Short mmCIF file of C-alpha atoms and ligand atoms in Angstrom, two decimals:
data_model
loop_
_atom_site.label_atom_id
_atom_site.label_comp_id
_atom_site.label_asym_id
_atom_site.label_seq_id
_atom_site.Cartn_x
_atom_site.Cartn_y
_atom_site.Cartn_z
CA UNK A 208 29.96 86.46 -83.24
CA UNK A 209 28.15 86.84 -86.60
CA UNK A 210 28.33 90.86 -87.28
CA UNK A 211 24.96 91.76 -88.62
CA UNK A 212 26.56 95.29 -89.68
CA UNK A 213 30.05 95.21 -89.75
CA UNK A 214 31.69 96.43 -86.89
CA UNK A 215 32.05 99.81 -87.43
CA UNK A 216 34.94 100.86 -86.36
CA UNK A 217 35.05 103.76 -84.09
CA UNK A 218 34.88 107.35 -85.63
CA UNK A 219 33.23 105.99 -88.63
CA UNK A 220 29.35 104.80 -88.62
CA UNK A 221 27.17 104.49 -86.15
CA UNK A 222 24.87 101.62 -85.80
CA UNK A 223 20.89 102.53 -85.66
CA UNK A 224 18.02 99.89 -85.85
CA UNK A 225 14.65 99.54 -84.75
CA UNK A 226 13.21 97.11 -82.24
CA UNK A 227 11.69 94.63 -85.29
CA UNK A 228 14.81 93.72 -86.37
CA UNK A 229 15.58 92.55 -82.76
CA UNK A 230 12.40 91.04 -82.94
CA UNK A 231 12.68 89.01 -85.89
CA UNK A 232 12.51 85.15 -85.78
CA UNK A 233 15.79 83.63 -85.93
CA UNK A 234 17.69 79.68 -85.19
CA UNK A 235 16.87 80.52 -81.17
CA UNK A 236 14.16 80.05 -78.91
CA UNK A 237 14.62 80.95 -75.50
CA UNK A 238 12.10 80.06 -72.77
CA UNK A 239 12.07 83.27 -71.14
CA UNK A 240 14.23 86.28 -70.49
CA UNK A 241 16.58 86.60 -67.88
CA UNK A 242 17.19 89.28 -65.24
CA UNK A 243 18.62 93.05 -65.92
CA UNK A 244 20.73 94.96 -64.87
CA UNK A 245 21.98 98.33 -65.87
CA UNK A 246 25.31 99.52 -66.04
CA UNK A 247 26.81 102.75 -65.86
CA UNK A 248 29.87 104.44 -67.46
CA UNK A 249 31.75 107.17 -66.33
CA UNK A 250 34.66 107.81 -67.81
CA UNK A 251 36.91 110.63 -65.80
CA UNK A 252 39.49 109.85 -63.43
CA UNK A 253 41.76 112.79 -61.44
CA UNK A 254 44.74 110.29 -63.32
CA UNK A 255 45.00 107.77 -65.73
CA UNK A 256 47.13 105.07 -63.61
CA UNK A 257 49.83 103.32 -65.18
CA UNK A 258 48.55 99.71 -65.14
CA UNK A 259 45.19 100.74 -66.40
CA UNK A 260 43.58 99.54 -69.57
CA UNK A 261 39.88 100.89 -68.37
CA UNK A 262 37.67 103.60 -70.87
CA UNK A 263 38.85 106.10 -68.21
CA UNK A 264 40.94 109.66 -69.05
CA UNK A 265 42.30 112.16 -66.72
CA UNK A 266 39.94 114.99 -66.28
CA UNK A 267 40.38 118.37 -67.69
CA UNK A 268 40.24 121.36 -66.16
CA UNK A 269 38.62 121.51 -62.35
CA UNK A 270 36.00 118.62 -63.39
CA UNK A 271 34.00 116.02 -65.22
CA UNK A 272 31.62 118.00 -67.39
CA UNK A 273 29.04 116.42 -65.23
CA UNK A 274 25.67 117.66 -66.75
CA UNK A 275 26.26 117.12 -70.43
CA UNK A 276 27.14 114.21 -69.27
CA UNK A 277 24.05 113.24 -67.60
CA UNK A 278 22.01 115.16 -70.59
CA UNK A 279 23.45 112.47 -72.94
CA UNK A 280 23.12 109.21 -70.53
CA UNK A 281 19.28 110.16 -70.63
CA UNK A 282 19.33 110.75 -74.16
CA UNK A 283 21.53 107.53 -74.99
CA UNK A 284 18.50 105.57 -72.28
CA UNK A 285 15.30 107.23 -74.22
CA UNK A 286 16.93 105.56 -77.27
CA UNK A 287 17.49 102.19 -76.15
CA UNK A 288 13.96 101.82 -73.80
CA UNK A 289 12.53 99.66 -76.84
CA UNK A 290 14.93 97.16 -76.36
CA UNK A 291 14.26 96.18 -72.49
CA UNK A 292 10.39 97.62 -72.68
CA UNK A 293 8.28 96.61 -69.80
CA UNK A 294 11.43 94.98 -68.09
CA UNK A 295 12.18 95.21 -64.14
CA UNK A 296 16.13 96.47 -63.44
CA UNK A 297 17.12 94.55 -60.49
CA UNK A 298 20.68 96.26 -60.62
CA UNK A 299 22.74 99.63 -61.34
CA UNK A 300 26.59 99.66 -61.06
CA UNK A 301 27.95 102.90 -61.72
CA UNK A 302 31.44 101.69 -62.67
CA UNK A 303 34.56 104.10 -64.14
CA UNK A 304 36.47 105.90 -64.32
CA UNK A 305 36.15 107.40 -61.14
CA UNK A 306 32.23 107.57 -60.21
CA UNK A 307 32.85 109.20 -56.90
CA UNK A 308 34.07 112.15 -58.84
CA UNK A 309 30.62 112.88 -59.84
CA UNK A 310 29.17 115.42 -57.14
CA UNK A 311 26.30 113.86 -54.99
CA UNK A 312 23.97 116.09 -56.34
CA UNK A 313 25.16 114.51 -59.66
CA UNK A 314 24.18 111.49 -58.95
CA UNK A 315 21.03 111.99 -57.42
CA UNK A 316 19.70 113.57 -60.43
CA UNK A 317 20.97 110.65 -62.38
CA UNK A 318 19.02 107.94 -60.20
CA UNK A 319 15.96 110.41 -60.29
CA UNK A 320 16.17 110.38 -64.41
CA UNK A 321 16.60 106.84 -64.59
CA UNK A 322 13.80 106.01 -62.28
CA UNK A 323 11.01 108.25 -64.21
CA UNK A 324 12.13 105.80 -67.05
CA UNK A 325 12.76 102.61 -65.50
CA UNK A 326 11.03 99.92 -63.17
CA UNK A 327 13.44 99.12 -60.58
CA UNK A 328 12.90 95.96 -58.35
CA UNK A 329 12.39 96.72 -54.57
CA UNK A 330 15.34 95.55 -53.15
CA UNK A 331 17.50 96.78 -56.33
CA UNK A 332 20.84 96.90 -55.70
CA UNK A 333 23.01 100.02 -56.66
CA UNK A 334 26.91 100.01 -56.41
CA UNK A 335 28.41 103.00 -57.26
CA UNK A 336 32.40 102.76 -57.40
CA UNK A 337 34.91 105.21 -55.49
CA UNK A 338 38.44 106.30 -55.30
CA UNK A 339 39.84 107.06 -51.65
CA UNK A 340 41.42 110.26 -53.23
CA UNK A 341 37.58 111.57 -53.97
CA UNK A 342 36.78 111.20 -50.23
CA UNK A 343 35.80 114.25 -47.83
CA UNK A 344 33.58 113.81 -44.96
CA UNK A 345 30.07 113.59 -45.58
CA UNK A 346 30.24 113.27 -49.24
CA UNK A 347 29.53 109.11 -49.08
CA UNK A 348 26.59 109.67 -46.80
CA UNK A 349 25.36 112.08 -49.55
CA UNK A 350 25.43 109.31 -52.09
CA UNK A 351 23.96 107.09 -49.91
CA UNK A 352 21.19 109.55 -49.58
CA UNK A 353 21.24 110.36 -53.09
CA UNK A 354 19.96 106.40 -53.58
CA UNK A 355 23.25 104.63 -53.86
CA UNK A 356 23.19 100.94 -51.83
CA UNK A 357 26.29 99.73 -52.05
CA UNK A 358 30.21 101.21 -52.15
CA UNK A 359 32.92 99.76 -54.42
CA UNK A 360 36.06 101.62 -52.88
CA UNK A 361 39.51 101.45 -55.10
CA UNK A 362 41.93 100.64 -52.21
CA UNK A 363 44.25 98.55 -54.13
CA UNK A 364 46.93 98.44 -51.16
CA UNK A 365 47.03 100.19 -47.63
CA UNK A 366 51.10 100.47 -48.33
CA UNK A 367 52.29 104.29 -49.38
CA UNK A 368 55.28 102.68 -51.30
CA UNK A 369 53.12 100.37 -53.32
CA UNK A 370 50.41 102.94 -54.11
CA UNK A 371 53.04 105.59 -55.17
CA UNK A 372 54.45 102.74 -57.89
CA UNK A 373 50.90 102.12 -58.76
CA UNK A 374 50.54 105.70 -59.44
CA UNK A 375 47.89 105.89 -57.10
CA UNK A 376 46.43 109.51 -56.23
CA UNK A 377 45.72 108.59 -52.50
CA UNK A 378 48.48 107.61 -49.98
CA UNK A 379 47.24 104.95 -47.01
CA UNK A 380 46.07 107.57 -44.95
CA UNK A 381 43.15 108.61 -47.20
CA UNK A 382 42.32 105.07 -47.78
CA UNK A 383 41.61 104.09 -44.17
CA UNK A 384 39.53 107.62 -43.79
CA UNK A 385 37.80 106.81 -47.00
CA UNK A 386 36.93 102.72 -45.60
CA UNK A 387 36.28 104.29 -42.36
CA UNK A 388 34.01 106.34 -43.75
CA UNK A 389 32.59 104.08 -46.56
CA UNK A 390 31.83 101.43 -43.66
CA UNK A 391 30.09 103.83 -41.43
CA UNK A 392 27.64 105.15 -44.45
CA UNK A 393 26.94 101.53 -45.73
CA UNK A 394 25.42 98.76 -44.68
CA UNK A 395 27.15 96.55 -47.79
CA UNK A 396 30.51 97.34 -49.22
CA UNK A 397 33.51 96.04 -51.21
CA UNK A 398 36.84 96.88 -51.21
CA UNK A 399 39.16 96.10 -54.26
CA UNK A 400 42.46 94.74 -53.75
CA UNK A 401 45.47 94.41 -55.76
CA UNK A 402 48.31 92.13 -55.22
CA UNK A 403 51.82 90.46 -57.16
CA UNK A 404 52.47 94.69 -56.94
CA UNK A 405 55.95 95.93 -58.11
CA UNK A 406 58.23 94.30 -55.37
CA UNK A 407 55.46 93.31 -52.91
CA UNK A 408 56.67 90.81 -50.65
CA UNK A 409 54.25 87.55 -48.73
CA UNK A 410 54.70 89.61 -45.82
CA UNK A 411 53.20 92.47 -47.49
CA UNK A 412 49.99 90.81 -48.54
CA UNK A 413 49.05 89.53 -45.56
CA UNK A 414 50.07 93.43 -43.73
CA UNK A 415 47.45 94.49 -46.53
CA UNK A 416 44.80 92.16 -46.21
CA UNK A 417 45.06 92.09 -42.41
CA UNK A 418 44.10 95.71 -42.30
CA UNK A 419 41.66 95.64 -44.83
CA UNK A 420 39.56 92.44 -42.84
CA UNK A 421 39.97 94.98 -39.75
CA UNK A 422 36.73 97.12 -41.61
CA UNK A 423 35.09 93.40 -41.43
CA UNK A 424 34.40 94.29 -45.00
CA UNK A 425 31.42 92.70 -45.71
CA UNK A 426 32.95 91.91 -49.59
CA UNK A 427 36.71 92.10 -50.78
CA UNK A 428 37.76 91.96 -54.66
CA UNK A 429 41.23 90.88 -54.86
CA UNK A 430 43.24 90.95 -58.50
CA UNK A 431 46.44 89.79 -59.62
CA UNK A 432 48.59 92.81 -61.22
CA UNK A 433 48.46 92.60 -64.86
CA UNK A 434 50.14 94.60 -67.36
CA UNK A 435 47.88 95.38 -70.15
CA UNK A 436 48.51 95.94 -73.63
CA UNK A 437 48.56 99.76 -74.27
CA UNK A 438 49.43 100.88 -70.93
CA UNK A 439 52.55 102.85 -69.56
CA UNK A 440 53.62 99.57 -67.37
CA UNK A 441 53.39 97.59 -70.87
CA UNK A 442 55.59 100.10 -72.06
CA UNK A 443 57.73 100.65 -68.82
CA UNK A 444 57.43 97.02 -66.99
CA UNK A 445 58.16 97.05 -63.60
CA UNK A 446 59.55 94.25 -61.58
CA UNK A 447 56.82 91.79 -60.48
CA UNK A 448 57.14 88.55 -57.83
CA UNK A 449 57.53 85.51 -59.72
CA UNK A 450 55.08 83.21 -60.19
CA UNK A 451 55.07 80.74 -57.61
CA UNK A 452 54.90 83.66 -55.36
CA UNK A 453 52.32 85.27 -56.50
CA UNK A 454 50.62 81.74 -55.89
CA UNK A 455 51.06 81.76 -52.10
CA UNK A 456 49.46 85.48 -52.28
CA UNK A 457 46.51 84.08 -53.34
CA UNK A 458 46.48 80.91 -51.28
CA UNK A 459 47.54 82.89 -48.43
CA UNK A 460 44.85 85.78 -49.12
CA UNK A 461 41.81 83.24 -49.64
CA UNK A 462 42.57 81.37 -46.25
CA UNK A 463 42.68 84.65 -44.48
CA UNK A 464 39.48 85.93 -46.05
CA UNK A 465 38.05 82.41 -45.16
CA UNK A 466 38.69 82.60 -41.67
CA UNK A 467 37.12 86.13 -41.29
CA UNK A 468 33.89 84.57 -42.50
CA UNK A 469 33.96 85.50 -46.12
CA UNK A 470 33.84 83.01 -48.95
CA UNK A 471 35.68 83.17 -52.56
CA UNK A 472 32.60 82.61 -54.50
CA UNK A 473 34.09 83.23 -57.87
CA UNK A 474 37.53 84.14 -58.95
CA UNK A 475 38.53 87.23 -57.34
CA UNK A 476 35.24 87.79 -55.58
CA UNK A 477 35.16 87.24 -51.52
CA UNK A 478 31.80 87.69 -49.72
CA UNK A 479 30.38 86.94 -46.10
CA UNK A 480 26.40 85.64 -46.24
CA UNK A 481 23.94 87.87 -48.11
CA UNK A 482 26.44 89.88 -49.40
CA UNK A 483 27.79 88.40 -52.62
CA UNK A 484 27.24 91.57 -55.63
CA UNK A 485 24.23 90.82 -57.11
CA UNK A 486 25.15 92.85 -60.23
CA UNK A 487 28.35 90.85 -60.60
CA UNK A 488 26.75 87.76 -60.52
CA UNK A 489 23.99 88.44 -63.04
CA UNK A 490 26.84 88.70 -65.42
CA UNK A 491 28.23 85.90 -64.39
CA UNK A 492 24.99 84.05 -64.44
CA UNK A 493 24.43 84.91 -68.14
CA UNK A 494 21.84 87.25 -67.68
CA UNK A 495 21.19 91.01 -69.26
CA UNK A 496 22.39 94.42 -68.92
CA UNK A 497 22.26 97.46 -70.80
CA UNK A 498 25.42 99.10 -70.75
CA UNK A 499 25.09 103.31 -70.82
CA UNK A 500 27.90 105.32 -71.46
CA UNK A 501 31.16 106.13 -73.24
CA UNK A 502 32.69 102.35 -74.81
CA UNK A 503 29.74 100.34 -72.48
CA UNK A 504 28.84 96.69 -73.48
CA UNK A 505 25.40 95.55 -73.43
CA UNK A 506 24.01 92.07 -73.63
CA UNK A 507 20.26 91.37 -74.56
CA UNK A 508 18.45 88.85 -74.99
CA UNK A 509 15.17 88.45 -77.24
CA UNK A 510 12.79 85.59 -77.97
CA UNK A 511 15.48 84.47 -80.63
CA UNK A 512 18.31 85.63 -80.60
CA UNK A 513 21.28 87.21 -78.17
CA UNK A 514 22.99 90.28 -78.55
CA UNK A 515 25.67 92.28 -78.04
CA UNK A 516 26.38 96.29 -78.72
CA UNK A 517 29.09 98.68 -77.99
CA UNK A 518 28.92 102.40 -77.30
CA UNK A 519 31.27 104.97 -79.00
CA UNK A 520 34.48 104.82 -76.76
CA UNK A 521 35.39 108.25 -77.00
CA UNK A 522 33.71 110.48 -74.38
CA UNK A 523 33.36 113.57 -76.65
CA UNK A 524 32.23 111.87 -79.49
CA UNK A 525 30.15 109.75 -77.40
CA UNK A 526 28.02 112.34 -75.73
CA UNK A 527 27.83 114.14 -79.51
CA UNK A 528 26.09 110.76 -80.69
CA UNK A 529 23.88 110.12 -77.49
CA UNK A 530 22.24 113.61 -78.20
CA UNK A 531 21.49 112.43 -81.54
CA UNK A 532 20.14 109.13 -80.70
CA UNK A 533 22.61 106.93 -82.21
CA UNK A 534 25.49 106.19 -79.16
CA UNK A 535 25.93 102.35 -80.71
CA UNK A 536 29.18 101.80 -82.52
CA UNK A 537 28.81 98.09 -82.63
CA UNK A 538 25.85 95.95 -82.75
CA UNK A 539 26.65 91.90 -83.06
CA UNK A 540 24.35 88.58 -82.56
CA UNK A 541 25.95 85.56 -80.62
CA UNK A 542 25.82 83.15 -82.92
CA UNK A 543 24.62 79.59 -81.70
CA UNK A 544 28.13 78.31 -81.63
CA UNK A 545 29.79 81.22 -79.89
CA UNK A 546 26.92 80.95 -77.03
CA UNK A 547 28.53 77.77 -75.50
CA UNK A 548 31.75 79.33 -75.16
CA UNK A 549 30.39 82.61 -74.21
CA UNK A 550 28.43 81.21 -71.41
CA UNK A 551 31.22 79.30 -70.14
CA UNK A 552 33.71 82.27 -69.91
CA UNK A 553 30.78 83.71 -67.27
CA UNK A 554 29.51 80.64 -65.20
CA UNK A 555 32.59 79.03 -64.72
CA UNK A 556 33.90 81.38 -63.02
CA UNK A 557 31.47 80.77 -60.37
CA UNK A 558 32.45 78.60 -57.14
CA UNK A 559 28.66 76.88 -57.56
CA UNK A 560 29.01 76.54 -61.22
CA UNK A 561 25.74 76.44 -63.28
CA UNK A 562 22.52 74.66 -63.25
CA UNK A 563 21.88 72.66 -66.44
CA UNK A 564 18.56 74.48 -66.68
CA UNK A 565 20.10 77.87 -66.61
CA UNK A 566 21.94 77.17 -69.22
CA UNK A 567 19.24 76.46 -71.75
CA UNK A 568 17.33 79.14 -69.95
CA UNK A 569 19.95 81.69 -71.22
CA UNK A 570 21.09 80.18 -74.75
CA UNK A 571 18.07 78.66 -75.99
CA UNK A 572 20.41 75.32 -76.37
CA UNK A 573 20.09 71.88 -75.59
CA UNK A 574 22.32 70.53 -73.05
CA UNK A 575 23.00 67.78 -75.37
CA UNK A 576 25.64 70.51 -77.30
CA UNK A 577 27.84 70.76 -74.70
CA UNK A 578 27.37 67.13 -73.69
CA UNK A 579 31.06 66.21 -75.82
CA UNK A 580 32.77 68.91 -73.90
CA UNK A 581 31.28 68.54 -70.77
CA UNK A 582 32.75 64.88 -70.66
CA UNK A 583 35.69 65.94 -71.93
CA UNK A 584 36.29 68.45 -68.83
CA UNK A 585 35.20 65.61 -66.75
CA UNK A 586 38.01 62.85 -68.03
CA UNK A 587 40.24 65.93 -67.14
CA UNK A 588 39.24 66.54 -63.64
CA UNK A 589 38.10 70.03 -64.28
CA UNK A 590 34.43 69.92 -63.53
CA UNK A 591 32.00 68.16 -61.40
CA UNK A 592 28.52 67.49 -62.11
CA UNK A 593 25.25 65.65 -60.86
CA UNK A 594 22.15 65.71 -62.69
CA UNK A 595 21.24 69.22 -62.19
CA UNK A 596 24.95 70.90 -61.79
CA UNK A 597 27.93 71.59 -62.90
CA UNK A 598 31.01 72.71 -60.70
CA UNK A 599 34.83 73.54 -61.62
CA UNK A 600 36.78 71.18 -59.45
CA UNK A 601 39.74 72.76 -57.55
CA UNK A 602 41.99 72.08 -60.42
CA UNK A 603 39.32 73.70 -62.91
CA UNK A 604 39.04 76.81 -60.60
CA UNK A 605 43.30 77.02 -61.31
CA UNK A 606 43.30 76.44 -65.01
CA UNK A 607 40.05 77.68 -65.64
CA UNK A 608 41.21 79.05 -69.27
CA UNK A 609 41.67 75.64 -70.30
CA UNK A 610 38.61 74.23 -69.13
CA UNK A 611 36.68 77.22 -70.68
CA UNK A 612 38.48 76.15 -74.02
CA UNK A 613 37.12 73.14 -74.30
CA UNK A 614 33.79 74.59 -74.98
CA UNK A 615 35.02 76.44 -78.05
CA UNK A 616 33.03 76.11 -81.00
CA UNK A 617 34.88 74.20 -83.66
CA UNK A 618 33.70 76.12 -86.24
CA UNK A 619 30.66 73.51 -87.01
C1 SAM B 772 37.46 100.50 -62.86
S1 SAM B 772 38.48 100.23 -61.50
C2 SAM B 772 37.44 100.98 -60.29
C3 SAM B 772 37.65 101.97 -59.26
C4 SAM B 772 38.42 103.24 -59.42
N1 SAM B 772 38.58 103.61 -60.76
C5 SAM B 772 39.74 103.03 -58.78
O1 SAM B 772 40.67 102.58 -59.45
O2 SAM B 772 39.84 103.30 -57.58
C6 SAM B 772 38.16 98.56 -61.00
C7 SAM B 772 39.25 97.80 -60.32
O3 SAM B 772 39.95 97.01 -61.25
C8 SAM B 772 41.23 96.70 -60.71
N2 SAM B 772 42.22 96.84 -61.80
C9 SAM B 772 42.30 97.82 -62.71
N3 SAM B 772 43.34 97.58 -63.55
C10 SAM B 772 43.91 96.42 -63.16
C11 SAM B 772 45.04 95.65 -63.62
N4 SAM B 772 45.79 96.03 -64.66
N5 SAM B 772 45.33 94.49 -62.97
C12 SAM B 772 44.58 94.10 -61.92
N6 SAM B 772 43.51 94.78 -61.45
C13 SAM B 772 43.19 95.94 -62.05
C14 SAM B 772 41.48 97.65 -59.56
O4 SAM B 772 41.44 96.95 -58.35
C15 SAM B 772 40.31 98.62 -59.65
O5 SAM B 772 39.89 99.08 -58.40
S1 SF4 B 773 41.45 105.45 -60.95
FE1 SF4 B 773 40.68 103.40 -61.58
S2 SF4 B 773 39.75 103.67 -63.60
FE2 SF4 B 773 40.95 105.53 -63.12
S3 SF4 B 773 42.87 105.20 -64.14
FE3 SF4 B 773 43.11 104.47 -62.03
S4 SF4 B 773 42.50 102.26 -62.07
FE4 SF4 B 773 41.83 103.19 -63.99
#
């Protein structure tokens, strides 16, 4: 990344420029721009859980101080319309935090706001994300109604031992009302999945993922425990499975998935036809999305150049700076030889890979600069490619870090 103001770092300067210096010629030329998105943050949770490293903080008081909230999400848009003028949104994700906190009415006056600004696509998808602990009858219907498409519910495990370790504020019996619920309001939904969990056994995982395929979930996200810097399991580690157990979880949860008719089409993303996130795989496709919100990332693209910005982390201060216009607290380019690398970390995580085109499509580069690398991965029996493709083998999907290394700029 080449800083064009230094990072500033948060609770110092804020980061203000007009649209001509996005505008600028630069060392790019991209063909055309790719497809937005829009994303989301809100940043209140009834309890910060122990593994989690998210922009999320227990709410005080009753609730989520939902219309300044709102006020500066508007305010924090108005500013950054320049940037994506005259630009369809194809998706919203309204990612946390806990969204579902957010009362309906909330949310519909949200979606109302953002389309009196905003060209959204017909068939625009918009996930909003949920916590089983949120749920009370009715109240997903009324997001549904309130414009929402598609339900991202935080299961994590359908075992009351494993969600109390996890620090989870639902027990099992609120999950399967909340799935219940989310799969009668929904025509599309996701549940997310956690496994390796503090003493989980094989047995376990498949007890877990048995009852979550009995929703026929139409999309499952399934993630390996990790212990984050920073958080109170870092601090307080519990006991995990080893390694080569955690192994047969996930061989043993992606040939279950598979035989209910859903397919892994990237790393911890499981989807029967027509229902693979379409938000999710713009990112992972390299294309754009304004991120609105407390510490949301943005990536934009422009005639020559690709960027990157950051939002003041700190909810308070963050809604303080939206009103004023000026909610960026970092603003980078991608420089040429970070795009490679960049790019990689995204489409390789794809089952289908990339096509060549897309790839100069979205970094303005010939394929001829990743030519070296792409042989490289090729010797190694990482990737496979035909004229038009590129695909992680089996054994790139497993060590996918060190096939995404070898497109690591070398500093030339
Ligand atoms: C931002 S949370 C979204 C939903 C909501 N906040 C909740 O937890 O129910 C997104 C998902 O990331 C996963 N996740 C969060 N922290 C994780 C960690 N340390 N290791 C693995 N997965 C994690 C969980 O499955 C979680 O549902
Ligand atoms: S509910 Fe979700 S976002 Fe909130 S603390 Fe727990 S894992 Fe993090």
């Amino acid at each position: 990344m080449i800083p064009i103001q230094p990072a500033a770092p948060e609770g110092e300067v804020a980061v203000q420029r007009d649209i001509q210096h996005y505008m600028r010629p630069g060392s790019l030329q991209l063909p055309a721009l790719p497809p937005l998105s829009l994303y989301i943050h809100l940043p209140w949770c009834l309890k910060k859980c122990p593994y989690c490293d998210f922009n999320s903080h227990a709410v005080q008081g009753d609730s989520a101080p939902e219309d300044a909230y709102i006020a500066a999400l508007i305010a924090d848009l108005d500013a950054a319309l320049p940037l994506i003028w005259g630009r369809s949104v194809h998706s919203i994700f309204i990612g946390g935090g806990t969204p579902s906190l957010f009362s309906p009415a909330a949310i519909d006056r949200l979606l109302g706001d953002i389309r009196a600004r905003l060209r959204l696509s017909a068939d625009c998808e918009i996930t909003m994300e949920a916590n089983p602990g949120t749920f009370e009858k009715d109240r997903f219907r009324a997001f549904r109604r309130a414009g929402v498409t598609r339900l991202s519910m935080g299961v994590q495990s359908f075992h009351d031992g494993h969600l109390k370790a996890l620090g989870r504020v639902h027990d099992s019996k609120q999950a399967l009302a909340a799935v219940e619920e989310a799969a009668g309001a929904f025509d599309t939904f996701n549940l997310d999945i956690m496994y390796a969990l503090p003493g989980q056994t094989l047995e376990q995982v498949d007890a877990d993922i048995a009852q979550a395929l009995q929703f026929k979930p139409p999309h499952i996200s399934i993630y390996h425990l990790t212990i984050e810097p920073n958080t109170y399991f870092a601090k307080f580690p519990p006991a995990l499975p080893e390694d080569d157990t955690a192994y047969a979880m996930l061989d043993l949860i992606t040939e279950r998935t598979q035989a209910a008719g859903l397919q892994r089409y990237e790393v911890s993303a499981y989807a029967a036809d027509g229902h693979r996130c379409w938000h999710n795989l713009n990112y992972w496709q390299f294309g754009d999305y304004l991120g609105l919100g407390a510490g949301a990332h943005s990536k934009l693209s422009f005639a020559h150049r690709v960027i990157r910005q950051v939002r003041f982390r700190d909810p308070a201060r963050y809604m303080q700076q939206a009103m004023a216009g000026a909610a960026l607290a970092q603003d980078e380019e991608v420089s040429r030889s970070d795009l490679p690398f960049e790019f990689m970390l995204n489409a390789l995580r794809l089952r289908h890979g990339f096509g060549l085109r897309d790839f100069t499509e979205r970094t303005g580069l010939a394929t001829t600069s990743i030519e070296a690398a792409l042989q490289a991965a090729e010797r190694k029996g990482l990737i496979e490619r035909d004229y038009a493709r590129v695909r992680p083998t089996e054994r790139g999907f497993d060590f996918l870090s060190d096939l995404q290394e070898l497109f690591l700029s070398n500093g030339n």
